[in-house]
PDB file of C-alpha atoms in Angstrom:
ATOM      1  CA  MET A 951      23.094 -67.559  37.150  1.00  0.00           C
ATOM      2  CA  HIS A 952      25.026 -64.995  35.235  1.00  0.00           C
ATOM      3  CA  ALA A 953      23.481 -62.578  32.576  1.00  0.00           C
ATOM      4  CA  HIS A 954      24.693 -62.922  29.118  1.00  0.00           C
ATOM      5  CA  PRO A 955      27.350 -60.238  28.392  1.00  0.00           C
ATOM      6  CA  LEU A 956      25.627 -59.287  25.142  1.00  0.00           C
ATOM      7  CA  SER A 957      22.171 -58.635  26.835  1.00  0.00           C
ATOM      8  CA  GLY A 958      24.092 -56.464  29.262  1.00  0.00           C
ATOM      9  CA  ARG A 959      25.522 -54.397  26.646  1.00  0.00           C
ATOM     10  CA  VAL A 960      22.095 -53.982  24.791  1.00  0.00           C
ATOM     11  CA  SER A 961      20.522 -52.920  28.028  1.00  0.00           C
ATOM     12  CA  SER A 962      23.281 -50.305  28.763  1.00  0.00           C
ATOM     13  CA  ALA A 963      23.043 -48.988  25.184  1.00  0.00           C
ATOM     14  CA  VAL A 964      19.129 -48.776  25.392  1.00  0.00           C
ATOM     15  CA  ALA A 965      19.392 -46.960  28.826  1.00  0.00           C
ATOM     16  CA  GLY A 966      22.035 -44.437  27.456  1.00  0.00           C
ATOM     17  CA  ALA A 967      20.189 -43.842  24.060  1.00  0.00           C
ATOM     18  CA  GLY A 968      18.529 -40.613  25.400  1.00  0.00           C
ATOM     19  CA  PHE A 969      16.853 -38.454  22.936  1.00  0.00           C
ATOM     20  CA  PRO A 970      17.453 -39.111  19.235  1.00  0.00           C
ATOM     21  CA  ARG A 971      19.953 -36.537  18.029  1.00  0.00           C
ATOM     22  CA  VAL A 972      18.564 -36.353  14.659  1.00  0.00           C
ATOM     23  CA  LEU A 973      15.300 -34.835  16.084  1.00  0.00           C
ATOM     24  CA  PHE A 974      17.368 -31.703  17.193  1.00  0.00           C
ATOM     25  CA  TRP A 975      18.458 -31.175  13.550  1.00  0.00           C
ATOM     26  CA  VAL A 976      14.656 -31.744  12.437  1.00  0.00           C
ATOM     27  CA  GLY A 977      13.604 -29.222  14.912  1.00  0.00           C
ATOM     28  CA  LEU A 978      16.166 -26.594  13.602  1.00  0.00           C
ATOM     29  CA  ALA A 979      14.983 -27.384  10.020  1.00  0.00           C
ATOM     30  CA  VAL A 980      11.525 -26.630  10.909  1.00  0.00           C
ATOM     31  CA  VAL A 981      12.438 -23.389  12.573  1.00  0.00           C
ATOM     32  CA  ALA A 982      14.548 -22.367   9.363  1.00  0.00           C
ATOM     33  CA  GLY A 983      11.734 -23.519   7.159  1.00  0.00           C
ATOM     34  CA  ILE A 984       9.042 -21.485   8.752  1.00  0.00           C
ATOM     35  CA  ARG A 985      11.342 -18.537   8.544  1.00  0.00           C
ATOM     36  CA  VAL A 986      11.978 -19.049   4.856  1.00  0.00           C
ATOM     37  CA  LEU A 987       8.084 -19.188   4.488  1.00  0.00           C
ATOM     38  CA  TRP A 988       7.809 -15.686   6.174  1.00  0.00           C
ATOM     39  CA  PHE A 989      10.250 -14.390   3.561  1.00  0.00           C
ATOM     40  CA  VAL A 990       8.393 -16.051   0.575  1.00  0.00           C
ATOM     41  CA  SER A 991       5.058 -14.943   1.923  1.00  0.00           C
ATOM     42  CA  TYR A 992       6.397 -11.225   2.295  1.00  0.00           C
ATOM     43  CA  LEU A 993       7.685 -11.367  -1.404  1.00  0.00           C
ATOM     44  CA  TYR A 994       4.419 -12.379  -2.597  1.00  0.00           C
ATOM     45  CA  VAL A 995       2.155 -10.042  -0.641  1.00  0.00           C
ATOM     46  CA  ALA A 996       4.532  -7.044  -1.415  1.00  0.00           C
ATOM     47  CA  ARG A 997       5.161  -7.860  -5.028  1.00  0.00           C
ATOM     48  CA  SER A 998       3.606  -4.597  -6.177  1.00  0.00           C
ATOM     49  CA  ARG A 999       5.578  -2.455  -3.864  1.00  0.00           C
ATOM     50  CA  SER A1000       9.341  -3.261  -4.884  1.00  0.00           C
ATOM     51  CA  PRO A1001       9.806  -5.721  -1.906  1.00  0.00           C
ATOM     52  CA  PHE A1002      13.578  -5.606  -1.990  1.00  0.00           C
ATOM     53  CA  THR A1003      13.704  -1.800  -1.410  1.00  0.00           C
ATOM     54  CA  LEU A1004      10.640  -1.320   0.732  1.00  0.00           C
ATOM     55  CA  LEU A1005      11.350   0.183   4.072  1.00  0.00           C
ATOM     56  CA  THR A1006       9.771  -1.210   7.257  1.00  0.00           C
ATOM     57  CA  SER A1007       8.821   2.264   8.314  1.00  0.00           C
ATOM     58  CA  ASP A1008       6.703   2.677   5.044  1.00  0.00           C
ATOM     59  CA  LEU A1009       4.511   0.053   6.448  1.00  0.00           C
ATOM     60  CA  TYR A1010       3.589   2.337   9.417  1.00  0.00           C
ATOM     61  CA  GLN A1011       3.221   5.462   7.381  1.00  0.00           C
ATOM     62  CA  GLY A1012       0.623   8.031   8.526  1.00  0.00           C
ATOM     63  CA  GLY A1013       0.294  11.467   9.868  1.00  0.00           C
ATOM     64  CA  ASP A1014       2.883  14.170   9.241  1.00  0.00           C
ATOM     65  CA  ASP A1015       6.534  14.122   8.162  1.00  0.00           C
ATOM     66  CA  GLN A1016       7.643  14.224  11.868  1.00  0.00           C
ATOM     67  CA  ARG A1017       5.639  11.245  12.615  1.00  0.00           C
ATOM     68  CA  ARG A1018       7.195   9.437   9.796  1.00  0.00           C
ATOM     69  CA  LEU A1019      10.547  10.434  10.599  1.00  0.00           C
ATOM     70  CA  THR A1020       9.975   9.006  14.229  1.00  0.00           C
ATOM     71  CA  VAL A1021       8.876   5.710  12.938  1.00  0.00           C
ATOM     72  CA  HIS A1022      11.873   5.471  10.554  1.00  0.00           C
ATOM     73  CA  GLN A1023      14.211   6.153  13.293  1.00  0.00           C
ATOM     74  CA  GLY A1024      12.599   3.760  15.812  1.00  0.00           C
ATOM     75  CA  VAL A1025      12.558   0.887  13.135  1.00  0.00           C
ATOM     76  CA  ALA A1026      16.282   1.386  12.269  1.00  0.00           C
ATOM     77  CA  ALA A1027      17.195   1.476  16.151  1.00  0.00           C
ATOM     78  CA  GLU A1028      15.098  -1.685  16.683  1.00  0.00           C
ATOM     79  CA  THR A1029      16.870  -3.439  13.782  1.00  0.00           C
ATOM     80  CA  ASN A1030      20.222  -2.377  15.114  1.00  0.00           C
ATOM     81  CA  ARG A1031      19.559  -3.637  18.548  1.00  0.00           C
ATOM     82  CA  MET A1032      18.801  -7.181  16.913  1.00  0.00           C
ATOM     83  CA  ALA A1033      22.253  -6.955  15.324  1.00  0.00           C
ATOM     84  CA  ASP A1034      23.902  -6.123  18.561  1.00  0.00           C
ATOM     85  CA  THR A1035      22.063  -8.889  20.350  1.00  0.00           C
ATOM     86  CA  SER A1036      22.885 -11.366  17.584  1.00  0.00           C
ATOM     87  CA  LEU A1037      26.585 -10.564  17.643  1.00  0.00           C
ATOM     88  CA  LEU A1038      26.716 -10.672  21.488  1.00  0.00           C
ATOM     89  CA  VAL A1039      24.988 -14.040  21.907  1.00  0.00           C
ATOM     90  CA  GLY A1040      26.943 -15.294  18.806  1.00  0.00           C
ATOM     91  CA  THR A1041      30.205 -14.490  20.372  1.00  0.00           C
ATOM     92  CA  LEU A1042      29.338 -16.193  23.606  1.00  0.00           C
ATOM     93  CA  ALA A1043      28.239 -19.230  21.756  1.00  0.00           C
ATOM     94  CA  LEU A1044      31.372 -19.403  19.786  1.00  0.00           C
ATOM     95  CA  ALA A1045      33.440 -18.909  23.065  1.00  0.00           C
ATOM     96  CA  ALA A1046      31.474 -21.906  24.484  1.00  0.00           C
ATOM     97  CA  TRP A1047      32.110 -24.187  21.464  1.00  0.00           C
ATOM     98  CA  THR A1048      35.748 -23.237  21.577  1.00  0.00           C
ATOM     99  CA  ALA A1049      36.021 -24.115  25.264  1.00  0.00           C
ATOM    100  CA  LEU A1050      34.098 -27.371  24.774  1.00  0.00           C
ATOM    101  CA  PHE A1051      36.416 -28.322  21.685  1.00  0.00           C
ATOM    102  CA  ALA A1052      39.565 -27.580  23.595  1.00  0.00           C
ATOM    103  CA  VAL A1053      38.753 -29.807  26.500  1.00  0.00           C
ATOM    104  CA  ALA A1054      36.832 -32.604  24.334  1.00  0.00           C
ATOM    105  CA  GLY A1055      39.175 -35.145  25.714  1.00  0.00           C
ATOM    106  CA  GLN A1056      38.555 -34.450  29.498  1.00  0.00           C
ATOM    107  CA  ALA A1057      35.510 -35.275  31.472  1.00  0.00           C
ATOM    108  CA  PRO A1058      32.843 -33.946  31.607  1.00  0.00           C
ATOM    109  CA  ALA A1059      33.360 -32.411  28.190  1.00  0.00           C
ATOM    110  CA  SER A1060      34.248 -35.702  26.808  1.00  0.00           C
ATOM    111  CA  HIS A1061      30.634 -36.936  27.287  1.00  0.00           C
ATOM    112  CA  VAL A1062      29.204 -34.058  25.085  1.00  0.00           C
ATOM    113  CA  SER A1063      28.612 -35.381  21.549  1.00  0.00           C
ATOM    114  CA  PRO A1064      29.861 -34.031  18.395  1.00  0.00           C
ATOM    115  CA  ALA A1065      26.298 -33.349  17.377  1.00  0.00           C
ATOM    116  CA  SER A1066      25.927 -30.873  20.440  1.00  0.00           C
ATOM    117  CA  ARG A1067      29.107 -29.070  19.608  1.00  0.00           C
ATOM    118  CA  THR A1068      28.098 -28.694  15.905  1.00  0.00           C
ATOM    119  CA  LEU A1069      24.689 -27.305  16.862  1.00  0.00           C
ATOM    120  CA  LEU A1070      26.385 -24.893  19.052  1.00  0.00           C
ATOM    121  CA  LEU A1071      28.752 -23.915  16.189  1.00  0.00           C
ATOM    122  CA  VAL A1072      25.783 -23.581  13.826  1.00  0.00           C
ATOM    123  CA  GLY A1073      23.983 -21.207  16.152  1.00  0.00           C
ATOM    124  CA  ALA A1074      27.058 -19.009  16.661  1.00  0.00           C
ATOM    125  CA  ALA A1075      27.810 -18.837  12.982  1.00  0.00           C
ATOM    126  CA  VAL A1076      24.209 -17.930  12.028  1.00  0.00           C
ATOM    127  CA  LEU A1077      24.160 -15.184  14.817  1.00  0.00           C
ATOM    128  CA  ILE A1078      27.314 -13.523  13.767  1.00  0.00           C
ATOM    129  CA  ALA A1079      27.004 -13.954  10.053  1.00  0.00           C
ATOM    130  CA  VAL A1080      23.397 -12.532   9.719  1.00  0.00           C
ATOM    131  CA  PRO A1081      23.953  -8.913  10.775  1.00  0.00           C
ATOM    132  CA  ILE A1082      26.950  -8.704   8.355  1.00  0.00           C
ATOM    133  CA  PHE A1083      24.862 -10.010   5.590  1.00  0.00           C
ATOM    134  CA  PHE A1084      21.800  -7.903   6.085  1.00  0.00           C
ATOM    135  CA  ARG A1085      23.266  -4.319   6.579  1.00  0.00           C
ATOM    136  CA  ILE A1086      20.620  -1.697   5.605  1.00  0.00           C
ATOM    137  CA  PRO A1087      18.795  -1.011   9.005  1.00  0.00           C
ATOM    138  CA  ASP A1088      15.374   0.141   7.700  1.00  0.00           C
ATOM    139  CA  ARG A1089      15.030  -2.050   4.737  1.00  0.00           C
ATOM    140  CA  HIS A1090      12.354  -4.582   5.381  1.00  0.00           C
ATOM    141  CA  THR A1091      14.187  -7.530   4.008  1.00  0.00           C
ATOM    142  CA  THR A1092      16.948  -6.590   6.425  1.00  0.00           C
ATOM    143  CA  TYR A1093      14.360  -6.650   9.312  1.00  0.00           C
ATOM    144  CA  ILE A1094      13.108 -10.101   8.228  1.00  0.00           C
ATOM    145  CA  GLY A1095      16.612 -11.435   7.621  1.00  0.00           C
ATOM    146  CA  ARG A1096      18.092 -10.268  10.947  1.00  0.00           C
ATOM    147  CA  ARG A1097      14.877 -11.375  12.921  1.00  0.00           C
ATOM    148  CA  SER A1098      14.802 -14.613  11.226  1.00  0.00           C
ATOM    149  CA  GLY A1099      18.615 -15.203  11.654  1.00  0.00           C
ATOM    150  CA  GLN A1100      18.419 -14.201  15.288  1.00  0.00           C
ATOM    151  CA  TYR A1101      15.621 -16.803  15.925  1.00  0.00           C
ATOM    152  CA  ILE A1102      17.207 -19.530  13.962  1.00  0.00           C
ATOM    153  CA  GLY A1103      20.507 -18.932  15.860  1.00  0.00           C
ATOM    154  CA  PHE A1104      18.853 -18.727  19.143  1.00  0.00           C
ATOM    155  CA  SER A1105      16.940 -21.921  18.415  1.00  0.00           C
ATOM    156  CA  ALA A1106      20.344 -23.701  17.351  1.00  0.00           C
ATOM    157  CA  VAL A1107      22.041 -22.597  20.670  1.00  0.00           C
ATOM    158  CA  GLY A1108      18.915 -23.600  22.727  1.00  0.00           C
ATOM    159  CA  LEU A1109      18.871 -27.030  21.000  1.00  0.00           C
ATOM    160  CA  ALA A1110      22.531 -27.395  21.575  1.00  0.00           C
ATOM    161  CA  PHE A1111      21.895 -26.833  25.217  1.00  0.00           C
ATOM    162  CA  ALA A1112      19.151 -29.420  25.183  1.00  0.00           C
ATOM    163  CA  SER A1113      21.301 -31.861  23.517  1.00  0.00           C
ATOM    164  CA  ILE A1114      24.219 -31.258  25.962  1.00  0.00           C
ATOM    165  CA  ALA A1115      21.740 -31.995  28.817  1.00  0.00           C
ATOM    166  CA  ASN A1116      20.790 -35.208  27.039  1.00  0.00           C
ATOM    167  CA  ASP A1117      24.512 -36.095  26.816  1.00  0.00           C
ATOM    168  CA  LEU A1118      25.549 -35.327  30.147  1.00  0.00           C
ATOM    169  CA  LEU A1119      22.367 -36.475  32.258  1.00  0.00           C
ATOM    170  CA  GLY A1120      21.380 -39.486  30.168  1.00  0.00           C
ATOM    171  CA  GLY A1121      18.402 -41.760  30.968  1.00  0.00           C
ATOM    172  CA  SER A1122      14.898 -40.473  31.705  1.00  0.00           C
ATOM    173  CA  ALA A1123      15.993 -37.133  33.045  1.00  0.00           C
ATOM    174  CA  GLY A1124      18.022 -36.307  29.977  1.00  0.00           C
ATOM    175  CA  TYR A1125      15.401 -37.560  27.570  1.00  0.00           C
ATOM    176  CA  LEU A1126      12.837 -35.428  29.315  1.00  0.00           C
ATOM    177  CA  ILE A1127      14.682 -32.210  29.501  1.00  0.00           C
ATOM    178  CA  ALA A1128      15.853 -32.641  25.789  1.00  0.00           C
ATOM    179  CA  ALA A1129      12.389 -33.361  24.606  1.00  0.00           C
ATOM    180  CA  VAL A1130      10.551 -30.657  26.388  1.00  0.00           C
ATOM    181  CA  GLY A1131      13.270 -28.015  25.643  1.00  0.00           C
ATOM    182  CA  ALA A1132      13.320 -28.786  21.828  1.00  0.00           C
ATOM    183  CA  LEU A1133       9.592 -29.009  21.568  1.00  0.00           C
ATOM    184  CA  ALA A1134       9.164 -25.738  23.339  1.00  0.00           C
ATOM    185  CA  LEU A1135      11.673 -23.912  21.275  1.00  0.00           C
ATOM    186  CA  VAL A1136      10.341 -25.100  17.894  1.00  0.00           C
ATOM    187  CA  VAL A1137       6.610 -24.707  18.905  1.00  0.00           C
ATOM    188  CA  ARG A1138       7.261 -21.195  20.113  1.00  0.00           C
ATOM    189  CA  ASP A1139       9.074 -20.119  16.960  1.00  0.00           C
ATOM    190  CA  VAL A1140       6.500 -21.610  14.617  1.00  0.00           C
ATOM    191  CA  LEU A1141       3.732 -19.754  16.525  1.00  0.00           C
ATOM    192  CA  ASP A1142       5.640 -16.457  16.650  1.00  0.00           C
ATOM    193  CA  THR A1143       6.470 -16.663  12.810  1.00  0.00           C
ATOM    194  CA  LEU A1144       2.933 -17.397  11.898  1.00  0.00           C
ATOM    195  CA  SER A1145       1.898 -14.311  14.034  1.00  0.00           C
ATOM    196  CA  GLU A1146       4.442 -12.107  12.205  1.00  0.00           C
ATOM    197  CA  ILE A1147       3.219 -13.516   8.829  1.00  0.00           C
ATOM    198  CA  ARG A1148      -0.427 -12.619   9.577  1.00  0.00           C
ATOM    199  CA  ASP A1149       0.327  -9.155  11.063  1.00  0.00           C
ATOM    200  CA  GLU A1150       2.513  -8.399   7.998  1.00  0.00           C
ATOM    201  CA  ARG A1151      -0.278  -9.234   5.555  1.00  0.00           C
ATOM    202  CA  GLU A1152      -2.530  -6.862   7.454  1.00  0.00           C
ATOM    203  CA  LEU A1153       0.087  -4.145   7.127  1.00  0.00           C
ATOM    204  CA  LEU A1154       0.578  -4.789   3.394  1.00  0.00           C
ATOM    205  CA  LYS A1155      -3.026  -5.243   2.537  1.00  0.00           C
ATOM    206  CA  PRO A1156      -3.991  -2.438   0.001  1.00  0.00           C
ATOM    207  CA  PRO A1157      -6.360   0.065   1.290  1.00  0.00           C
ATOM    208  CA  ASP A1158     -10.157  -0.393   0.671  1.00  0.00           C
ATOM    209  CA  PRO A1159     -11.085   1.728  -2.302  1.00  0.00           C
ATOM    210  CA  ALA A1160     -13.076   4.875  -1.334  1.00  0.00           C
ATOM    211  CA  PRO A1161     -16.937   4.360  -1.930  1.00  0.00           C
ATOM    212  CA  LYS A1162     -18.120   6.139  -5.113  1.00  0.00           C
ATOM    213  CA  ALA A1163     -20.475   8.858  -4.633  1.00  0.00           C
ATOM    214  CA  THR A1164     -23.929   8.084  -5.944  1.00  0.00           C
ATOM    215  CA  ALA A1165     -25.533  10.776  -7.931  1.00  0.00           C
ATOM    216  CA  GLN A1166     -28.925  11.929  -6.439  1.00  0.00           C
ATOM    217  CA  THR A1167     -31.596  13.570  -8.524  1.00  0.00           C
ATOM    218  CA  LEU A1168     -33.162  16.605  -6.831  1.00  0.00           C
ATOM    219  CA  PRO A1169     -36.698  16.898  -7.287  1.00  0.00           C
ATOM    220  CA  GLU A1170     -37.932  19.640  -9.518  1.00  0.00           C
ATOM    221  CA  SER A1171     -39.717  22.541  -7.978  1.00  0.00           C
ATOM    222  CA  GLY A1172     -43.277  23.024  -8.996  1.00  0.00           C
TER     223      GLY A1172
END
């Protein structure tokens, strides 16, 4: 008894379906959305402090002028390191995309889906573009922009690798790796961003007003 050819094709398609690729894009949209939420939250909390010109080091002011200068230089150095890291990883991701695109017609690269290559290209583009767009090191919007762009780009690259694993391995193994990798990336970034929003709200919270001195009436001497 021979199996019907149509049922064989259906079984093969189901076995090779793997992790739904649209969920990679949903995950990336969640990462980008929570980072936009951080920026909106910052604009609201810092609305009375000129949020577009506020310096990150201003959030940590305290002590003498030397202390403030040290904080200013440390924040600028950290922001510049984020730019260097983004450019390095973005360049490597762009090189990987170029290699995959060049040999797209040859195995095993021919098994890599266009969606996987597009995710890799999006990650490379974000990582390279963000340091160019956000250029003033100590401005807090630059810090938020560079950090957000770095996480969005890293997430896109990570999701691209999860998608490539799904493409190449297929079946249960590819599905499991893609699902766990995508979920870990998205959940980690959501938790990190919520923590940053909470910490920033504490830093931008106006100081408690000094308690008013209560006048005391001295007893009259007899």
